[in-house]
């Protein structure tokens, strides 16, 4: 989040590309996959906006509270969807992390509480940052392990469309998890 230019631009490119792919996955014939892809596209684009280097663009004072509101609403939607399955809890964690980072950025922005650091040591709330880091590192490790290829028997059915391939959806989630770890490390 607003770190060095080259790493910031790499995060922007990774998150934006993930968001675009998730938008394309919304064309799937599987309804549950379309819904998940929509939330993941929002997360990818939101992370891309958040990763733009501060030397290039300083958002207006209303941008971070708006970002927090959008992801707060996404978190409420994920909480509502979690009643049908625990897999939606990851979206809730992601939305919560985005709200936390947006609030941290709002507190660190110029003109907000000048002379007062945003938290202990001026780097946010270390305990919450650490808990989110632990969650996303574990998520990245588990998701990465699930990408280990499993051979399918020959002639096991028609090849799914590129938007319906579960391994590509996992890669999408893995890249966003890695980006989330990188962003949390910078706050």
CSV table of C-alpha atoms in Angstrom, one decimal:
chain,number,residue,atom,x,y,z
A,1,UNK,CA,0.0,0.0,0.0
A,2,UNK,CA,1.7,3.1,-1.3
A,3,UNK,CA,5.2,1.5,-1.0
A,4,UNK,CA,8.0,1.8,-3.4
A,5,UNK,CA,7.0,2.5,-7.0
A,6,UNK,CA,8.1,-0.7,-8.8
A,7,UNK,CA,6.5,-3.1,-6.2
A,8,UNK,CA,3.4,-0.9,-6.1
A,9,UNK,CA,3.0,-1.1,-9.9
A,10,UNK,CA,3.5,-4.9,-9.8
A,11,UNK,CA,0.8,-5.2,-7.2
A,12,UNK,CA,-1.5,-3.0,-9.3
A,13,UNK,CA,-0.9,-5.1,-12.4
A,14,UNK,CA,-1.4,-8.4,-10.5
A,15,UNK,CA,-4.6,-7.3,-8.8
A,16,UNK,CA,-6.1,-5.6,-11.9
A,17,UNK,CA,-5.3,-8.7,-14.1
A,18,UNK,CA,-7.0,-10.9,-11.4
A,19,UNK,CA,-10.0,-8.6,-11.3
A,20,UNK,CA,-10.3,-8.7,-15.1
A,21,UNK,CA,-10.1,-12.5,-15.1
A,22,UNK,CA,-12.7,-12.7,-12.4
A,23,UNK,CA,-15.0,-10.5,-14.4
A,24,UNK,CA,-14.6,-12.9,-17.3
A,25,UNK,CA,-15.4,-15.8,-14.9
A,26,UNK,CA,-18.8,-14.2,-14.3
A,27,UNK,CA,-19.8,-15.5,-17.6
A,28,UNK,CA,-19.8,-19.1,-16.2
A,29,UNK,CA,-22.8,-21.3,-16.5
A,30,UNK,CA,-22.5,-22.2,-12.8
A,31,UNK,CA,-24.4,-19.7,-10.7
A,32,UNK,CA,-22.3,-20.1,-7.5
A,33,UNK,CA,-19.1,-19.5,-9.5
A,34,UNK,CA,-20.6,-16.4,-11.0
A,35,UNK,CA,-21.4,-15.0,-7.6
A,36,UNK,CA,-17.9,-15.8,-6.2
A,37,UNK,CA,-16.2,-14.3,-9.3
A,38,UNK,CA,-18.1,-11.0,-8.8
A,39,UNK,CA,-16.9,-10.6,-5.2
A,40,UNK,CA,-13.4,-11.6,-6.2
A,41,UNK,CA,-13.4,-9.1,-9.1
A,42,UNK,CA,-14.4,-6.3,-6.6
A,43,UNK,CA,-11.6,-7.4,-4.3
A,44,UNK,CA,-9.0,-7.5,-7.2
A,45,UNK,CA,-9.9,-4.0,-8.4
A,46,UNK,CA,-10.1,-2.6,-4.9
A,47,UNK,CA,-6.6,-4.0,-4.1
A,48,UNK,CA,-5.3,-2.5,-7.4
A,49,UNK,CA,-6.6,0.9,-6.5
A,50,UNK,CA,-5.1,0.6,-3.0
A,51,UNK,CA,-1.7,-0.4,-4.4
A,52,UNK,CA,-1.2,2.6,-6.7
A,53,UNK,CA,2.1,4.3,-5.5
A,54,UNK,CA,1.5,7.5,-3.6
A,55,UNK,CA,4.1,9.3,-5.6
A,56,UNK,CA,1.8,9.0,-8.6
A,57,UNK,CA,-1.6,9.6,-7.1
A,58,UNK,CA,-2.7,11.0,-3.8
A,59,UNK,CA,-6.4,10.2,-3.4
A,60,UNK,CA,-8.8,12.9,-2.1
A,61,UNK,CA,-9.7,12.8,1.5
A,62,UNK,CA,-13.0,11.1,0.8
A,63,UNK,CA,-11.5,8.2,-1.1
A,64,UNK,CA,-10.4,6.0,1.9
A,65,UNK,CA,-13.7,6.3,3.8
A,66,UNK,CA,-15.5,5.5,0.5
A,67,UNK,CA,-13.2,2.5,0.1
A,68,UNK,CA,-14.0,1.4,3.6
A,69,UNK,CA,-17.7,1.8,3.1
A,70,UNK,CA,-17.7,-0.3,-0.2
A,71,UNK,CA,-15.8,-3.1,1.5
A,72,UNK,CA,-17.8,-2.9,4.6
A,73,UNK,CA,-20.9,-3.5,2.5
A,74,UNK,CA,-19.1,-6.4,0.7
A,75,UNK,CA,-18.3,-7.8,4.1
A,76,UNK,CA,-21.9,-7.6,5.2
A,77,UNK,CA,-22.9,-9.4,2.0
A,78,UNK,CA,-20.3,-12.1,2.7
A,79,UNK,CA,-21.6,-12.5,6.2
A,80,UNK,CA,-25.1,-12.9,4.9
A,81,UNK,CA,-23.9,-15.5,2.3
A,82,UNK,CA,-21.9,-17.4,5.0
A,83,UNK,CA,-25.1,-18.7,6.4
A,84,UNK,CA,-25.3,-21.0,3.3
A,85,UNK,CA,-21.7,-22.2,3.5
A,86,UNK,CA,-18.5,-21.5,5.4
A,87,UNK,CA,-16.6,-20.9,2.1
A,88,UNK,CA,-17.9,-17.3,2.2
A,89,UNK,CA,-16.0,-16.6,5.4
A,90,UNK,CA,-12.9,-16.0,3.3
A,91,UNK,CA,-14.6,-13.2,1.5
A,92,UNK,CA,-15.6,-11.8,4.8
A,93,UNK,CA,-12.0,-11.9,6.0
A,94,UNK,CA,-10.8,-10.2,2.8
A,95,UNK,CA,-13.4,-7.5,3.0
A,96,UNK,CA,-12.5,-7.0,6.7
A,97,UNK,CA,-8.8,-6.7,5.8
A,98,UNK,CA,-9.7,-4.1,3.1
A,99,UNK,CA,-11.7,-2.0,5.5
A,100,UNK,CA,-8.9,-2.2,8.0
A,101,UNK,CA,-6.3,-1.1,5.4
A,102,UNK,CA,-8.6,1.7,4.2
A,103,UNK,CA,-9.1,3.0,7.7
A,104,UNK,CA,-5.3,2.8,8.3
A,105,UNK,CA,-4.7,4.7,5.1
A,106,UNK,CA,-7.3,7.4,6.1
A,107,UNK,CA,-5.6,7.9,9.4
A,108,UNK,CA,-2.2,8.1,7.8
A,109,UNK,CA,-3.3,10.5,5.1
A,110,UNK,CA,-2.0,14.1,5.1
A,111,UNK,CA,-4.2,16.5,7.0
A,112,UNK,CA,-5.8,13.9,9.2
A,113,UNK,CA,-4.7,14.3,12.9
A,114,UNK,CA,-1.4,16.0,12.0
A,115,UNK,CA,1.2,15.2,14.5
A,116,UNK,CA,-0.6,12.1,15.8
A,117,UNK,CA,0.4,8.7,14.5
A,118,UNK,CA,-2.5,6.4,13.4
A,119,UNK,CA,-1.8,3.9,16.2
A,120,UNK,CA,0.9,2.4,18.3
A,121,UNK,CA,4.3,3.2,16.7
A,122,UNK,CA,2.5,4.9,13.8
A,123,UNK,CA,1.9,1.7,11.9
A,124,UNK,CA,-1.7,0.7,12.6
A,125,UNK,CA,-2.7,-1.9,15.1
A,126,UNK,CA,0.0,-4.5,15.2
A,127,UNK,CA,-2.1,-7.2,16.8
A,128,UNK,CA,-4.8,-7.0,14.1
A,129,UNK,CA,-2.2,-6.7,11.4
A,130,UNK,CA,-0.5,-9.8,12.7
A,131,UNK,CA,-3.7,-11.8,12.9
A,132,UNK,CA,-4.6,-10.8,9.3
A,133,UNK,CA,-1.1,-11.7,8.2
A,134,UNK,CA,-1.3,-15.1,9.8
A,135,UNK,CA,-4.6,-15.8,8.2
A,136,UNK,CA,-3.6,-14.8,4.7
A,137,UNK,CA,-0.2,-16.6,4.9
A,138,UNK,CA,-2.0,-19.8,5.9
A,139,UNK,CA,-4.5,-19.2,3.2
A,140,UNK,CA,-1.8,-18.8,0.6
A,141,UNK,CA,0.0,-22.0,1.7
A,142,UNK,CA,-3.2,-24.1,1.7
A,143,UNK,CA,-4.4,-22.7,-1.7
A,144,UNK,CA,-0.9,-23.2,-3.2
A,145,UNK,CA,-0.9,-26.8,-2.0
A,146,UNK,CA,-4.2,-27.4,-3.6
A,147,UNK,CA,-2.8,-26.4,-7.0
A,148,UNK,CA,-0.6,-29.5,-7.1
A,149,UNK,CA,-1.8,-31.3,-10.3
A,150,UNK,CA,-4.0,-34.4,-10.0
A,151,UNK,CA,-4.1,-36.5,-13.2
A,152,UNK,CA,-7.5,-37.1,-14.5
A,153,UNK,CA,-8.4,-40.4,-16.3
A,154,UNK,CA,-8.3,-40.1,-20.1
A,155,UNK,CA,-11.7,-39.5,-21.6
A,156,UNK,CA,-13.3,-38.4,-18.3
A,157,UNK,CA,-15.7,-36.1,-20.0
A,158,UNK,CA,-15.7,-32.8,-22.0
A,159,UNK,CA,-13.1,-30.3,-21.2
A,160,UNK,CA,-14.6,-27.4,-19.2
A,161,UNK,CA,-14.4,-23.9,-20.6
A,162,UNK,CA,-11.5,-21.7,-19.5
A,163,UNK,CA,-13.8,-19.7,-17.3
A,164,UNK,CA,-15.1,-22.8,-15.5
A,165,UNK,CA,-11.7,-24.3,-14.6
A,166,UNK,CA,-11.4,-24.6,-10.9
A,167,UNK,CA,-7.6,-24.5,-10.9
A,168,UNK,CA,-7.7,-21.0,-12.6
A,169,UNK,CA,-10.1,-19.8,-9.9
A,170,UNK,CA,-7.6,-21.1,-7.3
A,171,UNK,CA,-4.8,-19.3,-9.0
A,172,UNK,CA,-6.9,-16.1,-9.0
A,173,UNK,CA,-7.5,-16.5,-5.2
A,174,UNK,CA,-3.9,-17.4,-4.6
A,175,UNK,CA,-2.6,-14.3,-6.4
A,176,UNK,CA,-5.0,-12.1,-4.4
A,177,UNK,CA,-3.9,-13.8,-1.2
A,178,UNK,CA,-0.2,-13.1,-2.0
A,179,UNK,CA,-1.1,-9.5,-2.8
A,180,UNK,CA,-3.0,-9.2,0.5
A,181,UNK,CA,0.1,-10.4,2.4
A,182,UNK,CA,2.3,-7.9,0.6
A,183,UNK,CA,-0.1,-5.1,1.3
A,184,UNK,CA,-0.5,-6.0,4.9
A,185,UNK,CA,3.3,-6.1,5.3
A,186,UNK,CA,3.5,-2.4,4.2
A,187,UNK,CA,1.0,-0.9,6.7
